[in-house]
Short mmCIF file of C-alpha atoms in Angstrom, two decimals:
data_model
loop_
_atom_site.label_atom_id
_atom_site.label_comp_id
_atom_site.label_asym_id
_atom_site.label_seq_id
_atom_site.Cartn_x
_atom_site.Cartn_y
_atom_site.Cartn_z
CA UNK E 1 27.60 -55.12 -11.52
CA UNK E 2 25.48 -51.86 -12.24
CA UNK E 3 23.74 -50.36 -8.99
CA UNK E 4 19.82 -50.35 -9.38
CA UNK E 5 18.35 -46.38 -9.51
CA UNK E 6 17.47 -45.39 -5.99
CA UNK E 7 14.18 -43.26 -7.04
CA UNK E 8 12.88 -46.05 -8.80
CA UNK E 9 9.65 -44.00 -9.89
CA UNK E 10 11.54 -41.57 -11.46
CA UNK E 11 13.10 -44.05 -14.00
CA UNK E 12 12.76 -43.62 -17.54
CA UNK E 13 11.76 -46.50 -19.75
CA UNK E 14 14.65 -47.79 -22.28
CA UNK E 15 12.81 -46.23 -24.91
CA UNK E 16 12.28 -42.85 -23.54
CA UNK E 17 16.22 -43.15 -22.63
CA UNK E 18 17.16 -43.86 -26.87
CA UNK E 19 14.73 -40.92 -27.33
CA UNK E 20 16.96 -38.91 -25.45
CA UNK E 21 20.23 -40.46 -27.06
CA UNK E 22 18.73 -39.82 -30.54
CA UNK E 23 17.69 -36.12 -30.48
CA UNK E 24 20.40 -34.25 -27.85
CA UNK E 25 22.95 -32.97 -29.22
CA UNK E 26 26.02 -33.09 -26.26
CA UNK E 27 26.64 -34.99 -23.12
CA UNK E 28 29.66 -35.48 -20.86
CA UNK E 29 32.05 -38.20 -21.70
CA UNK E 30 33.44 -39.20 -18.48
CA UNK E 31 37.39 -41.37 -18.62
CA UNK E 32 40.00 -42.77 -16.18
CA UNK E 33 42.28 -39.91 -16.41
CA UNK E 34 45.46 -39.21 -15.17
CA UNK E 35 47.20 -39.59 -11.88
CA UNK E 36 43.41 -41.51 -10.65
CA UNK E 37 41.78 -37.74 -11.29
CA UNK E 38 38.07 -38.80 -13.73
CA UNK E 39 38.14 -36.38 -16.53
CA UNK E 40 34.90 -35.58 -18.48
CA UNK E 41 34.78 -33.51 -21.94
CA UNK E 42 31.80 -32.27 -23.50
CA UNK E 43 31.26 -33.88 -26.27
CA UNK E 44 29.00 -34.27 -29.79
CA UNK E 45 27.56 -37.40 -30.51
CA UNK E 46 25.86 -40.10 -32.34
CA UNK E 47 23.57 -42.84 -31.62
CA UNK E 48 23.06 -45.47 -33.66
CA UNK E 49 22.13 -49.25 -33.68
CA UNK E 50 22.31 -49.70 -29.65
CA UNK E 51 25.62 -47.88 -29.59
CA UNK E 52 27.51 -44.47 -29.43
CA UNK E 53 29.70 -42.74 -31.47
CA UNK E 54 32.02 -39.35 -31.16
CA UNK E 55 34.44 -37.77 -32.82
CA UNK E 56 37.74 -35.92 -32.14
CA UNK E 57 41.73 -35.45 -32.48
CA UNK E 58 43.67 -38.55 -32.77
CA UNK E 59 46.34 -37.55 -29.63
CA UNK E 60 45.09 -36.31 -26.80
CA UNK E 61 43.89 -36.88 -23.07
CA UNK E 62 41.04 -38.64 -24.35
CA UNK E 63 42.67 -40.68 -26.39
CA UNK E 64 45.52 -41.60 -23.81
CA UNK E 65 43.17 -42.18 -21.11
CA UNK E 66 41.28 -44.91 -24.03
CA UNK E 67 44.65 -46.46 -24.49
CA UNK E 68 44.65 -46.78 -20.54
CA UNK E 69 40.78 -47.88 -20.05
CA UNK E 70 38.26 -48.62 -21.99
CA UNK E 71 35.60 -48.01 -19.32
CA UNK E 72 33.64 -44.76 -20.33
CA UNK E 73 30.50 -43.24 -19.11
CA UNK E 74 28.58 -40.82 -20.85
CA UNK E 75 25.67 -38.66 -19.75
CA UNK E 76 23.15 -36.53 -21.59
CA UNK E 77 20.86 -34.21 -20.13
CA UNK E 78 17.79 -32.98 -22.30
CA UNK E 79 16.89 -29.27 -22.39
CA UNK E 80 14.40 -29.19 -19.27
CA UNK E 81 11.16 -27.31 -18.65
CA UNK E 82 10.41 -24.78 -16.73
CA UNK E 83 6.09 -24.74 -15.96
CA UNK E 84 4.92 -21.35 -16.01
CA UNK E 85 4.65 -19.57 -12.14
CA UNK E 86 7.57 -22.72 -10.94
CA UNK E 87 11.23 -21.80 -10.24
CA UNK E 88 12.70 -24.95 -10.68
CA UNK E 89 13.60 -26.75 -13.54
CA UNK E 90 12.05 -30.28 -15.00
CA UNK E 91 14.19 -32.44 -17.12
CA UNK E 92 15.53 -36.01 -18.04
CA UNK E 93 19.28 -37.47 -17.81
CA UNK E 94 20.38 -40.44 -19.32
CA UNK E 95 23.52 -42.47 -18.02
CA UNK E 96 25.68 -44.58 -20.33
CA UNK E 97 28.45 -47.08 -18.94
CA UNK E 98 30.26 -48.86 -21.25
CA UNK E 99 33.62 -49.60 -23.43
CA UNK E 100 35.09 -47.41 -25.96
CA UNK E 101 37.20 -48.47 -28.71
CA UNK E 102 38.67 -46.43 -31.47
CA UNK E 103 37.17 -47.35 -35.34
CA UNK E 104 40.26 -48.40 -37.12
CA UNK E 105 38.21 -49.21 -40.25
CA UNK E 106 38.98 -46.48 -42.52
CA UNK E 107 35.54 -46.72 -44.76
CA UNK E 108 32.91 -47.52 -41.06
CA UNK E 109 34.95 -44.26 -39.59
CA UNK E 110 34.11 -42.20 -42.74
CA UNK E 111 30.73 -43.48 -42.63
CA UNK E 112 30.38 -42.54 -38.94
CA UNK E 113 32.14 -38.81 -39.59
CA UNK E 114 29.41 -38.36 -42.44
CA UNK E 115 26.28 -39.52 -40.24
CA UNK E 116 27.57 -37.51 -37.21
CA UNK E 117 28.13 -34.19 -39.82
CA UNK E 118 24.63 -34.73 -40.82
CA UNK E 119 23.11 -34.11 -36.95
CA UNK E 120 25.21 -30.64 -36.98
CA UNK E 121 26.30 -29.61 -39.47
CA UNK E 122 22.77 -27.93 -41.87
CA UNK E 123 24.00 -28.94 -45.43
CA UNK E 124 25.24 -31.93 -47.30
CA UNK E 125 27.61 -29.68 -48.83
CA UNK E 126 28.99 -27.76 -45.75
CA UNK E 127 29.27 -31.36 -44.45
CA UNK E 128 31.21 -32.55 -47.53
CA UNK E 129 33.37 -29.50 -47.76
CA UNK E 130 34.35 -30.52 -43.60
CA UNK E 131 34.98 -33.71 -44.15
CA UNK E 132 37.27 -32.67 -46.88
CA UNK E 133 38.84 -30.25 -44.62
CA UNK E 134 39.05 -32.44 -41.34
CA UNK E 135 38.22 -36.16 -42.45
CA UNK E 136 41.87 -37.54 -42.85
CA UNK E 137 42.92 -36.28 -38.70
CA UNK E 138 39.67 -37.01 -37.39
CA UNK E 139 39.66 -39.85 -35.51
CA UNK E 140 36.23 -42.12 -34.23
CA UNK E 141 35.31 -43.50 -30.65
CA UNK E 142 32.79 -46.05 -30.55
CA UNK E 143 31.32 -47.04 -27.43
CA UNK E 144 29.51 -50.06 -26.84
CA UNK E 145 26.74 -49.49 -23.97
CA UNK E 146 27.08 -52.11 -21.10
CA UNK E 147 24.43 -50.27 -19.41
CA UNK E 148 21.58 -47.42 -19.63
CA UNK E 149 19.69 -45.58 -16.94
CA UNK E 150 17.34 -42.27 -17.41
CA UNK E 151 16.00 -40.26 -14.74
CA UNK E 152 13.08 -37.75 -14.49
CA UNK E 153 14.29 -35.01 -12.47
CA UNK E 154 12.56 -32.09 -10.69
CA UNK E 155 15.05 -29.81 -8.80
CA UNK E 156 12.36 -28.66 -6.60
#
């Protein structure tokens, strides 16, 4: 179903690629939007036991294109290298396809919010004081991966 990476020697194992998922902070989340137009948001997220998780408004494009599709894909680029005396740029990507749900499970969504805070947000109690703030509108995407590729890229 998945196509096979072209520059097979550039592949990443599927460790290196959970590296990736575990310590970047953004990628693109990439729906079926509108009128057959693909729309991607940047977006914060967590992984976590094999799958994904974001977070967001409870109406929206994202959420109507969800309703719509459940296909996602979701790709994270790490912050790259630059080798001293090069001009180009070294770094590794890491594709996700797979289906997004939204976490109806009041106490798992709060769990996820708190977890996700965590990776941003520097305090427990600038956390805490957020969730109190935002908790109750916030609404949770979970995305189960179908499949995982990482590159190596140089842009020379």
């Amino acid at each position: 179903m998945f196509r096979e990476m072209r520059r097979i020697k550039q592949q990443l194992s599927a460790e290196e690629c959970e590296r990736i998922l575990r310590e970047q902070p953004r990628g693109v989340l990439c729906v079926h939007g509108e009128d057959g137009y693909p729309y991607g948001v940047p977006i914060d997220f967590l992984y976590q036991d094999g799958r994904l998780f974001f977070h967001g408004a409870r109406e929206g494009h994202k959420i109507d294109a969800l309703a719509a599709c459940d296909k996602v894909c979701l790709t994270v680029l790490d912050g790259g290298e630059r080798q001293e005396g090069e001009w180009w740029y070294t770094f590794n990507s890491v594709i996700c396809f797979g289906r997004c749900r939204v976490v109806e499970d009041d106490g798992t969504r709060l769990s996820i919010l708190r977890t996700l805070g965590m990776k941003y947000i520097p305090t427990t109690a600038e956390m805490e004081a957020t969730m109190a703030r935002s908790a109750a509108r916030t609404a949770v995407l979970e995305m189960e991966i179908d499949y995982m590729t990482g590159k190596a890229v140089k842009e020379k």
